[in-house]
């Protein structure tokens, strides 16, 4: 099917969907719509973001660093990927991808765990596909350890994607994006009331995307549909059910290696060079369901229950380079591995949130419990060594590639599983006319990690599940010298469970972390502009680490050495990250908006079996500086026009914690521009990203992934 015929088919389905949807009979927004929309666009540190913090506390009053990428930024920058969105947040960077199928992130100097640090509407979400979709309204980042809210998580940050919810008025939006490298992305957003009394609301988001890449032979397609229903059962009881289905298929992007093993050697290879196999793909399919019940227990108390089920199937037809380096004849060894993963995640939370007073002290109170189970089966072929490829003149399809032979219904296959149970309580006490806040919180965790073996595949000798029951405390003090200024200090802990290692057949101990943080927040310019600054230090101990490129087993203490792939695994050591972050967002004038995010983070080895003291941690860029400014004309003949400009800088970093000179990746900066125009229900926008066409790379262990070159994306749409 050609892209044109695909688009025509998609539009036909869209038209039929619109025609089938009920209408309230209104042809324009109700009188109070303007008020509703204004409430969704609140600037500064006063915004309430209960979904990730679990309390409806304004940012200014939170002794925690929380930032977000809101609807306005998403639309202005035409964001289609989380990797583009997090450029607007300090302390968070992309460190790489797995074949460009899904991304890996760094928060405050530490890797974010794909099994625990990513959420959708506060619940765990499958992470082996693209996280962002057009059903997402904003992206929230809770920085630092977050075990009190979410239990077993890495200490750098937690990312939460908040989906669009049904509206009680007619809202219909169609947009078509076209861009360089064959981008075609139609999307539809429909919402409104299904009944005259507006007690039953709906929303439907659907998107189709087809695109090539600036890298030769790489192309991909994806489809998303996300219907949502809200039922106002009683004046104080509301139930929202959300379904998400998405399908992705992309060429596996193997990355490139340097001819001489140095970063400078990449100049000899075109940035569009492809060293994988054109027929190999990353495939991802997901079906998820979310149920949220809100029950108001009077004026100041709310009972909230969220339950979910997510099913995700992933297939990887990958290509690896065992040595990540060509030989003297410019020949590169390659290996292919095909595998399938069948993942199931389900769980529920119950939160009681309320406000009350005792003896003149106000309390913002949270009491909750949650249960989550994550299990998955993996089917894979043994690694197959391909014929070497010439690094400058590659020839593809020299080998007959294997196919994955795994089946979801195979009950004899062992199943990996993680079960998390948590009980937590938090109280923010407010003294002296709300000028002094004391935050006290604690969580009791029970995390079980292990493998469910079968009679056909019995457990190894001495095997046992790993069960951990740590307490995770939080303590913070916040002072407000004046109404729009707060300063705070906080202490938090977190833990990561490592469990039984299948390769070494030993039990790995948990990795623990502690953070202290000092910060200040302010609302300026009549509360239009929010400013937040924070200093932190995170100490992470008993780390499970890997060292690559070892020709023989190392002399230092290690758990396992892989002779073929030349890597060793160990546990132990102490890593530390400390830094300062600044985030500014809001409006300087009614026409000029700004989002500034900058950080300096020093993430180093304090003690480690494999690395020298003082080495920078892999992937950590000490400095980042990102700014986006937009100006909207609201008067005269050009009313409805807005222009935007962005500058994004990432400091140099090391591709491995060895910190060898040839592993240093140079700094990178890019500039984006945007121009949009809205007239009544019509809108259009043109974005050019990296318009200076700079070259940049992500890197891990001598494997490099080129960043996007200059690209123009044009959109046109209508709201009706």
XYZ file of C-alpha atoms in Angstrom:
720
model
C 0.000 0.000 0.000
C 1.363 3.388 -0.990
C 1.516 6.329 1.464
C -1.155 8.123 -0.603
C -3.597 5.212 -0.500
C -2.888 4.740 3.220
C -3.732 8.384 3.871
C -6.940 8.162 1.817
C -8.015 5.039 3.746
C -7.238 6.703 7.053
C -9.248 9.813 6.086
C -12.229 7.665 5.052
C -12.195 5.946 8.455
C -11.904 9.349 10.128
C -14.900 10.788 8.243
C -17.005 7.743 9.107
C -15.953 8.032 12.751
C -16.921 11.714 12.893
C -20.267 10.997 11.318
C -20.983 8.177 13.752
C -20.240 10.226 16.860
C -23.205 11.755 18.668
C -23.551 15.504 18.796
C -24.967 17.746 21.479
C -26.454 19.927 18.750
C -24.062 22.792 19.456
C -22.125 24.401 16.671
C -19.954 26.594 18.869
C -18.270 26.430 22.262
C -20.421 27.222 25.267
C -20.075 30.571 26.995
C -17.856 29.286 29.805
C -15.384 27.560 27.437
C -12.964 30.501 27.512
C -12.759 30.224 31.258
C -12.068 26.482 31.061
C -9.239 26.899 28.571
C -7.620 29.663 30.599
C -7.543 27.393 33.628
C -5.587 24.842 31.597
C -2.878 27.417 30.843
C -1.496 28.455 34.222
C 2.057 29.761 34.252
C 4.665 29.873 36.964
C 5.246 27.648 39.974
C 1.580 27.812 41.068
C 0.411 25.089 38.661
C -1.179 22.091 40.362
C 0.075 18.741 39.087
C -1.402 16.074 41.318
C -0.869 13.210 38.890
C 2.841 12.671 39.621
C 3.037 13.990 43.188
C -0.308 12.366 44.104
C -1.406 15.532 45.925
C -3.081 18.669 44.498
C -0.352 20.898 45.928
C 0.853 23.910 43.995
C 4.438 23.722 42.743
C 5.377 26.753 44.812
C 4.425 24.842 47.966
C 6.172 21.583 47.049
C 9.642 20.962 48.574
C 10.356 18.763 45.553
C 11.694 19.577 42.091
C 8.948 18.957 39.518
C 8.925 20.254 35.945
C 6.688 19.657 32.979
C 6.365 20.029 29.251
C 2.869 21.333 28.725
C 0.392 21.389 25.872
C 1.577 24.771 24.616
C 5.205 23.673 24.212
C 4.171 20.394 22.615
C 2.145 22.237 19.985
C 4.651 25.040 19.331
C 7.588 22.675 18.892
C 5.497 20.056 17.049
C 6.808 17.404 19.406
C 6.368 13.853 18.145
C 8.837 12.092 20.449
C 9.682 12.242 24.160
C 13.314 12.703 23.159
C 12.418 16.117 21.758
C 10.193 17.012 24.700
C 12.725 16.536 27.501
C 15.073 19.103 25.934
C 12.852 21.596 27.742
C 13.634 20.201 31.219
C 16.873 20.648 33.155
C 18.840 17.631 34.363
C 17.275 15.124 31.924
C 19.049 13.934 28.764
C 18.812 11.151 26.194
C 21.752 8.744 26.341
C 20.855 6.452 23.450
C 18.272 4.208 21.893
C 17.840 0.536 21.247
C 17.896 0.410 17.472
C 15.889 3.662 17.462
C 12.917 1.649 18.680
C 12.881 3.086 22.173
C 15.036 5.597 24.012
C 17.147 5.512 27.180
C 17.318 8.499 29.506
C 19.590 9.964 32.142
C 18.187 11.805 35.161
C 20.493 13.844 37.363
C 23.497 11.828 36.177
C 22.010 8.330 36.570
C 20.308 6.017 34.099
C 16.533 5.786 34.435
C 15.284 2.209 34.858
C 12.931 1.204 32.032
C 11.109 -1.241 34.362
C 10.134 1.351 36.981
C 10.866 5.004 36.131
C 8.257 5.635 33.430
C 4.544 6.135 34.050
C 1.348 6.859 32.189
C -1.263 8.568 34.360
C 0.823 7.586 37.381
C 0.869 3.872 36.500
C 3.676 1.738 35.109
C 3.743 1.659 31.330
C 5.480 -0.545 28.740
C 8.641 1.225 27.620
C 9.963 -0.737 24.662
C 8.033 1.416 22.181
C 7.831 5.150 21.587
C 6.428 6.658 24.770
C 4.777 9.735 23.314
C 1.552 9.760 21.314
C -0.987 12.387 20.328
C -3.190 11.250 23.229
C -0.647 12.792 25.647
C -1.391 16.304 26.903
C 1.681 16.942 29.043
C 4.840 15.273 30.318
C 5.767 15.560 33.991
C 9.209 15.019 35.514
C 9.670 14.368 39.237
C 13.391 14.747 39.904
C 15.394 12.820 42.452
C 14.394 9.647 44.339
C 10.649 8.981 44.257
C 10.351 5.725 46.177
C 7.742 7.119 48.548
C 5.337 7.494 45.614
C 6.454 4.612 43.419
C 8.632 2.174 45.369
C 11.417 0.421 43.447
C 12.812 3.181 41.186
C 16.198 4.513 40.086
C 17.072 7.758 41.894
C 17.520 10.204 39.003
C 13.934 11.031 37.997
C 10.473 9.641 37.252
C 8.698 10.552 34.014
C 4.900 10.614 33.847
C 2.837 11.032 30.685
C -0.601 12.510 31.325
C -3.234 11.635 28.758
C -5.945 13.904 27.365
C -9.275 13.670 29.145
C -12.838 14.078 27.814
C -14.286 17.610 27.578
C -17.889 18.607 28.266
C -18.192 20.635 25.050
C -17.799 19.825 21.367
C -14.138 19.729 20.379
C -12.986 18.379 17.033
C -9.480 18.892 15.723
C -7.874 17.485 12.593
C -4.207 18.063 11.790
C -1.953 16.877 8.987
C 1.820 17.094 9.339
C 4.106 16.758 6.354
C 7.853 16.985 6.448
C 11.196 16.202 4.944
C 12.269 12.563 4.654
C 8.774 11.451 3.754
C 6.991 12.400 6.970
C 3.213 12.071 6.807
C 1.310 12.265 10.079
C -2.477 12.845 10.128
C -4.086 13.029 13.571
C -7.586 13.454 14.917
C -8.772 14.631 18.337
C -12.508 14.440 19.089
C -14.325 15.173 22.341
C -17.709 16.146 23.692
C -20.809 15.004 25.558
C -22.748 11.865 24.686
C -25.814 12.917 26.697
C -27.707 16.182 27.063
C -27.013 16.388 30.789
C -23.252 16.021 30.041
C -22.877 13.154 32.483
C -21.310 10.938 29.815
C -18.304 12.370 27.960
C -15.944 10.960 25.354
C -12.588 11.644 23.759
C -10.934 9.936 20.828
C -7.349 10.427 19.685
C -5.973 8.647 16.662
C -2.759 9.081 14.674
C -1.039 7.457 11.734
C 2.621 8.177 10.970
C 4.867 7.165 8.108
C 8.408 8.458 7.718
C 11.834 7.704 6.386
C 15.049 8.873 8.018
C 18.112 10.877 7.056
C 19.962 7.575 7.614
C 19.948 5.359 4.540
C 17.466 2.449 4.390
C 15.659 3.393 7.613
C 11.911 3.884 7.572
C 9.022 3.364 9.931
C 5.264 3.382 10.416
C 3.063 3.630 13.484
C -0.610 3.817 14.360
C -2.325 4.919 17.576
C -5.948 4.954 18.671
C -6.999 5.968 22.187
C -10.718 6.227 23.080
C -11.693 7.522 26.534
C -15.050 7.684 28.333
C -15.892 9.655 31.485
C -19.098 8.860 33.343
C -20.286 11.264 36.020
C -22.223 8.635 37.933
C -23.123 10.952 40.799
C -22.321 14.607 41.508
C -19.428 13.406 43.665
C -18.490 10.194 41.793
C -16.711 10.113 38.424
C -15.355 7.168 36.449
C -12.947 7.442 33.512
C -11.991 4.491 31.321
C -9.195 4.857 28.779
C -8.092 2.389 26.104
C -4.843 2.654 24.161
C -3.835 0.592 21.132
C -0.678 1.248 19.179
C 1.405 -0.525 16.598
C 4.926 0.359 15.439
C 7.346 -1.060 12.889
C 10.730 0.550 12.213
C 13.970 -0.487 10.593
C 16.446 -1.489 13.272
C 19.041 1.301 13.406
C 22.281 -0.424 14.334
C 24.282 2.785 14.679
C 27.808 3.372 13.419
C 31.339 2.801 14.643
C 34.403 4.938 14.127
C 36.959 3.607 11.621
C 39.837 4.231 14.044
C 37.915 3.974 17.302
C 38.007 7.708 18.037
C 35.244 10.263 17.958
C 37.122 12.364 15.418
C 37.259 9.336 13.139
C 33.509 9.634 12.577
C 34.215 12.508 10.197
C 35.338 9.901 7.656
C 31.849 8.350 7.505
C 28.766 10.140 6.153
C 26.202 10.807 8.870
C 23.627 8.972 6.733
C 25.703 5.752 6.709
C 23.843 2.513 7.514
C 25.673 -0.580 8.795
C 22.696 -2.749 9.758
C 20.408 -4.881 7.613
C 17.545 -3.101 5.762
C 15.215 -6.048 6.371
C 15.656 -6.078 10.145
C 12.944 -4.336 12.145
C 11.878 -3.285 15.594
C 8.191 -4.173 15.977
C 6.012 -3.136 18.882
C 2.352 -3.704 19.640
C 0.475 -2.518 22.729
C -3.038 -2.682 24.144
C -3.685 -0.951 27.459
C -6.715 -0.174 29.604
C -6.915 2.348 32.463
C -9.757 2.856 34.927
C -9.863 5.842 37.290
C -12.526 6.435 39.937
C -12.773 9.763 41.780
C -15.084 9.989 44.787
C -15.403 13.272 46.690
C -15.885 12.697 50.404
C -17.106 16.173 51.179
C -15.395 19.454 50.389
C -11.806 18.594 51.329
C -11.419 14.829 50.835
C -11.109 12.664 47.745
C -10.828 8.914 47.338
C -9.078 7.920 44.102
C -8.628 4.482 42.597
C -6.692 3.756 39.420
C -6.418 0.275 37.930
C -4.772 -0.743 34.687
C -3.774 -3.586 32.426
C -1.148 -3.331 29.707
C -0.163 -5.938 27.142
C 2.872 -5.288 24.941
C 4.574 -7.518 22.391
C 8.004 -6.575 21.102
C 10.055 -8.154 18.350
C 13.658 -7.187 17.722
C 15.610 -8.192 14.635
C 18.843 -6.626 15.780
C 22.370 -6.194 14.467
C 25.317 -5.785 16.838
C 29.023 -5.171 16.346
C 30.867 -7.412 18.866
C 34.003 -5.263 18.904
C 32.445 -1.925 17.885
C 35.517 -1.383 15.729
C 36.638 -2.294 12.204
C 39.848 -4.236 11.540
C 42.865 -3.127 9.518
C 41.028 -3.976 6.279
C 38.031 -1.777 7.199
C 35.980 -4.896 7.766
C 33.423 -4.884 10.583
C 32.218 -8.003 12.390
C 28.459 -8.196 12.855
C 26.094 -10.380 14.860
C 22.335 -10.687 14.644
C 19.979 -11.688 17.431
C 16.236 -12.132 16.934
C 13.979 -12.194 19.970
C 10.403 -11.589 21.057
C 9.168 -10.307 24.404
C 5.604 -10.725 25.646
C 4.969 -8.321 28.514
C 1.986 -8.036 30.851
C 1.667 -5.314 33.474
C -1.297 -4.774 35.732
C -2.000 -3.128 39.046
C -4.116 -0.840 41.153
C -3.702 2.095 43.520
C -5.992 3.520 46.174
C -5.309 7.024 47.491
C -7.082 9.067 50.138
C -6.199 12.740 49.726
C -7.480 15.488 51.950
C -7.007 18.694 53.895
C -7.810 19.341 57.530
C -6.691 21.481 60.467
C -5.641 20.659 64.031
C -4.875 23.335 66.633
C -4.282 25.946 63.958
C -2.036 23.686 61.847
C -3.218 22.866 58.314
C -2.529 19.421 56.888
C -2.284 18.262 53.270
C -2.626 14.539 53.819
C -2.081 11.482 51.622
C -2.678 7.869 52.581
C -2.381 5.172 49.950
C -1.641 1.636 48.871
C -0.639 0.129 45.540
C 0.011 -3.200 43.905
C 1.735 -3.790 40.574
C 2.795 -6.961 38.795
C 5.087 -6.998 35.781
C 5.762 -10.293 34.018
C 7.235 -11.177 30.680
C 8.469 -14.070 28.577
C 11.404 -13.826 26.175
C 11.951 -16.036 23.116
C 15.155 -15.742 21.175
C 17.400 -17.384 18.652
C 21.046 -17.989 19.411
C 23.268 -15.195 18.176
C 24.257 -15.653 14.526
C 27.514 -14.255 13.249
C 26.971 -12.476 9.932
C 29.468 -12.028 7.183
C 31.674 -8.994 7.891
C 30.668 -5.751 6.193
C 32.973 -3.136 4.686
C 32.690 -0.036 6.790
C 32.893 2.351 3.794
C 31.217 0.252 1.097
C 28.640 -1.984 2.787
C 26.901 -4.794 0.937
C 23.667 -5.991 2.530
C 21.687 -9.257 2.538
C 24.734 -11.531 2.341
C 23.228 -13.920 4.889
C 19.978 -15.800 5.329
C 18.596 -14.329 8.539
C 16.790 -16.424 11.168
C 13.257 -15.854 12.333
C 11.921 -15.763 15.857
C 10.234 -19.009 16.845
C 8.618 -17.988 20.141
C 4.908 -18.159 20.827
C 2.944 -16.336 23.466
C 0.927 -19.454 24.274
C 4.018 -21.500 25.141
C 3.330 -22.356 28.801
C 6.631 -24.186 29.259
C 8.661 -21.019 28.885
C 9.815 -19.539 32.243
C 8.295 -16.157 33.046
C 10.187 -13.262 34.588
C 8.125 -11.380 37.149
C 8.268 -8.404 39.493
C 5.612 -7.799 42.150
C 5.464 -4.506 44.015
C 3.292 -3.758 47.043
C 3.407 -0.463 48.887
C 1.738 1.298 51.808
C 2.511 4.987 52.130
C 1.516 8.046 54.101
C 2.503 11.672 53.705
C 1.542 14.803 55.608
C 2.490 18.371 54.743
C 1.955 20.454 57.869
C 1.548 24.224 57.431
C 2.317 26.544 60.335
C 2.307 30.276 60.999
C -0.198 31.406 58.407
C 1.196 28.881 55.852
C 4.688 30.386 55.991
C 6.394 27.230 57.288
C 5.719 23.775 55.838
C 6.965 20.476 57.233
C 6.660 17.466 54.927
C 6.821 14.003 56.492
C 6.405 10.836 54.482
C 7.155 7.136 54.662
C 6.527 4.099 52.472
C 6.667 0.427 53.410
C 7.657 -1.623 50.366
C 7.522 -5.281 49.542
C 9.095 -6.124 46.205
C 9.411 -9.663 44.886
C 11.548 -10.280 41.849
C 12.165 -13.649 40.283
C 11.372 -16.258 37.662
C 8.348 -18.556 37.470
C 9.918 -21.804 36.237
C 7.997 -24.756 34.783
C 8.301 -28.524 34.886
C 9.843 -28.485 31.412
C 12.269 -25.753 32.479
C 12.999 -26.277 36.194
C 14.704 -23.757 38.432
C 18.483 -23.860 38.899
C 19.875 -25.365 42.076
C 19.521 -23.090 45.122
C 17.271 -20.680 43.216
C 14.985 -18.387 45.224
C 12.993 -15.242 44.586
C 14.454 -11.970 45.795
C 12.158 -10.348 48.373
C 12.946 -6.915 49.788
C 10.941 -4.922 52.374
C 12.690 -1.569 52.864
C 11.276 1.618 54.375
C 11.547 4.727 52.193
C 11.349 7.998 54.130
C 10.977 11.604 53.011
C 11.602 14.666 55.156
C 11.421 18.267 53.972
C 11.116 21.799 55.318
C 9.746 24.674 53.242
C 9.662 28.352 54.255
C 7.725 31.144 52.504
C 9.161 34.539 53.498
C 6.596 36.149 51.196
C 3.547 34.769 49.421
C 5.239 34.150 46.030
C 8.610 32.883 47.256
C 9.535 29.585 48.887
C 12.833 28.008 49.947
C 13.172 24.379 50.974
C 15.448 21.547 52.059
C 14.638 17.860 51.665
C 15.987 14.353 52.288
C 14.817 11.255 50.408
C 15.859 7.643 49.823
C 15.301 5.094 47.084
C 16.162 1.530 46.208
C 16.462 -0.594 43.064
C 15.989 -4.322 43.211
C 18.398 -6.377 41.107
C 17.287 -9.912 41.958
C 18.547 -13.279 40.763
C 20.890 -13.036 37.801
C 20.181 -15.682 35.171
C 23.691 -15.621 33.710
C 25.683 -16.030 36.906
C 22.959 -17.809 38.947
C 23.632 -15.652 41.989
C 21.456 -13.263 43.952
C 22.319 -9.624 43.359
C 21.867 -7.230 46.241
C 19.690 -4.103 45.955
C 21.152 -0.775 44.876
C 20.405 2.038 47.329
C 20.468 5.805 46.999
C 20.078 8.884 49.199
C 19.507 12.481 48.164
C 19.694 15.837 49.888
C 18.304 18.848 48.042
C 18.047 22.580 48.638
C 15.921 24.797 46.434
C 13.977 27.994 45.918
C 10.881 28.776 43.859
C 9.221 32.056 42.970
C 6.297 33.429 40.987
C 7.240 36.718 39.368
C 5.645 39.346 37.117
C 2.200 39.086 38.689
C 2.514 35.296 38.800
C 3.005 34.976 35.043
C 6.600 33.722 35.334
C 7.813 30.797 37.443
C 11.428 30.362 38.522
C 12.867 27.302 40.265
C 16.458 26.603 41.291
C 17.732 23.520 43.120
C 21.017 22.074 44.388
C 21.213 18.346 45.050
C 23.532 15.495 45.901
C 22.664 11.839 45.253
C 24.799 8.984 46.580
C 24.170 5.632 44.943
C 25.777 2.484 46.368
C 26.118 -1.236 45.617
C 25.788 -0.690 41.878
C 25.529 -3.448 39.272
C 27.901 -2.399 36.491
C 29.224 -3.595 33.152
C 32.559 -3.031 31.440
C 32.833 -3.607 27.689
C 35.683 -4.164 25.258
C 37.729 -6.480 27.514
C 39.879 -8.922 25.566
C 40.262 -11.161 28.609
C 38.760 -11.601 32.049
C 39.683 -8.625 34.236
C 41.910 -8.834 37.301
C 39.487 -6.831 39.427
C 36.658 -8.550 41.287
C 33.789 -9.398 38.934
C 30.780 -11.712 38.775
C 30.946 -12.843 35.169
C 32.994 -12.431 31.992
C 31.472 -12.997 28.539
C 34.179 -14.321 26.228
C 32.347 -13.632 22.964
C 30.964 -10.157 23.639
C 34.007 -9.143 25.733
C 32.184 -7.697 28.723
C 32.330 -8.248 32.470
C 29.685 -7.696 35.159
C 30.300 -6.695 38.759
C 28.468 -5.396 41.825
C 29.733 -2.867 44.324
C 31.004 0.659 44.404
C 29.720 4.107 45.174
C 28.737 6.734 42.589
C 27.788 10.319 43.368
C 25.925 12.960 41.429
C 25.699 16.557 42.551
C 24.653 19.659 40.708
C 22.496 22.696 40.319
C 19.446 23.169 38.067
C 17.516 26.228 36.968
C 14.098 26.202 35.296
C 12.194 29.300 34.177
C 8.806 29.106 32.499
C 5.872 31.364 31.809
C 5.238 34.787 30.300
C 7.484 37.828 30.482
C 4.825 39.923 28.758
C 1.334 38.931 27.589
C 2.890 38.279 24.168
C 6.345 36.852 25.066
C 6.607 33.360 26.565
C 9.815 31.672 27.671
C 10.978 28.238 28.787
C 14.561 28.068 30.046
C 16.220 24.973 31.495
C 19.883 24.719 32.422
C 21.936 22.481 34.690
C 25.458 21.677 35.839
C 25.756 18.077 37.036
C 28.950 16.394 38.202
C 28.311 12.624 38.250
C 31.447 10.749 39.279
C 32.890 7.547 40.652
C 33.600 7.724 44.387
C 34.629 4.092 44.675
C 34.303 1.264 42.146
C 35.911 -2.129 41.422
C 36.362 -1.332 37.718
C 36.742 2.449 37.344
C 39.012 5.118 38.732
C 37.869 7.502 41.418
C 36.763 10.803 39.896
C 35.778 9.395 36.496
C 32.636 10.884 34.982
C 29.748 8.457 34.682
C 28.869 7.208 31.217
C 26.563 9.516 29.252
C 26.581 12.384 31.752
C 26.945 15.811 30.155
C 28.068 18.198 32.875
C 26.367 21.219 31.381
C 23.133 21.683 29.475
C 21.459 24.912 28.430
C 18.115 25.009 26.636
C 15.856 27.949 25.909
C 12.664 28.348 23.930
C 11.000 31.727 23.406
C 7.845 32.523 21.482
C 6.124 35.784 20.643
C 2.415 35.944 19.789
C 0.929 38.915 17.952
C -2.493 39.629 19.419
C -3.344 42.908 17.666
C -3.464 44.392 14.174
C -3.360 42.784 10.775
C -0.986 40.002 11.939
C -3.125 38.931 14.878
C -2.954 35.141 15.195
C 0.707 34.918 14.149
C 3.327 33.575 16.555
C 7.035 32.942 16.080
C 9.367 30.810 18.154
C 13.089 30.272 18.570
C 14.988 27.604 20.476
C 18.633 27.041 21.362
C 19.651 23.669 22.814
C 23.145 22.875 24.128
C 24.593 19.654 25.531
C 28.122 19.543 26.894
C 30.718 16.947 25.982
C 30.457 13.572 27.703
C 32.145 10.172 27.824
C 30.693 7.157 26.033
C 31.914 4.886 28.857
C 32.916 5.327 32.487
C 36.489 4.325 31.557
C 36.859 7.987 30.435
C 39.450 7.122 27.778
C 40.339 10.136 25.606
C 38.938 8.523 22.459
C 35.613 7.949 24.271
C 34.928 11.664 24.736
C 32.010 12.876 22.605
C 32.206 16.546 21.763
C 29.572 19.061 22.801
C 26.599 19.694 20.551
C 24.173 22.527 19.998
C 21.256 23.106 17.698
C 18.747 25.850 16.929
C 15.065 25.480 16.060
C 12.640 28.021 14.633
C 8.860 28.021 14.395
C 6.125 30.148 12.837
C 2.424 29.529 13.317
C -0.781 31.230 12.298
C -4.326 30.801 13.582
C -7.433 32.299 11.989
C -10.745 31.320 13.555
C -10.846 27.520 13.309
C -7.935 27.227 10.878
C -4.288 26.846 11.983
C -0.965 26.127 10.345
C 2.636 25.920 11.523
C 6.131 25.484 10.087
C 9.018 24.206 12.222
C 12.631 23.819 11.184
C 14.724 21.873 13.683
C 18.529 22.079 13.711
C 18.350 24.667 10.944
C 22.142 25.188 11.029
C 22.491 21.461 10.173
C 24.989 20.676 12.949
C 26.232 17.130 13.403
C 25.918 15.444 16.774
C 25.968 11.954 18.240
C 24.766 9.875 21.139
C 27.267 7.229 22.194
C 27.681 4.154 24.359
C 30.833 2.018 24.424
C 32.161 3.087 21.009
C 28.757 2.718 19.350
C 27.471 6.013 17.960
C 23.973 7.151 17.012
C 23.759 10.284 14.863
C 21.270 12.968 15.878
C 18.779 14.361 13.398
C 20.053 16.712 10.721
C 18.068 19.751 9.605
C 14.400 18.952 9.094
C 11.343 21.008 8.173
C 7.868 19.966 9.326
C 4.722 21.757 8.173
C 1.296 21.247 9.669
C -2.161 22.409 8.701
C -5.366 21.773 10.539
C -8.806 22.845 11.580
C -10.836 22.901 14.792
C -14.549 22.421 14.283
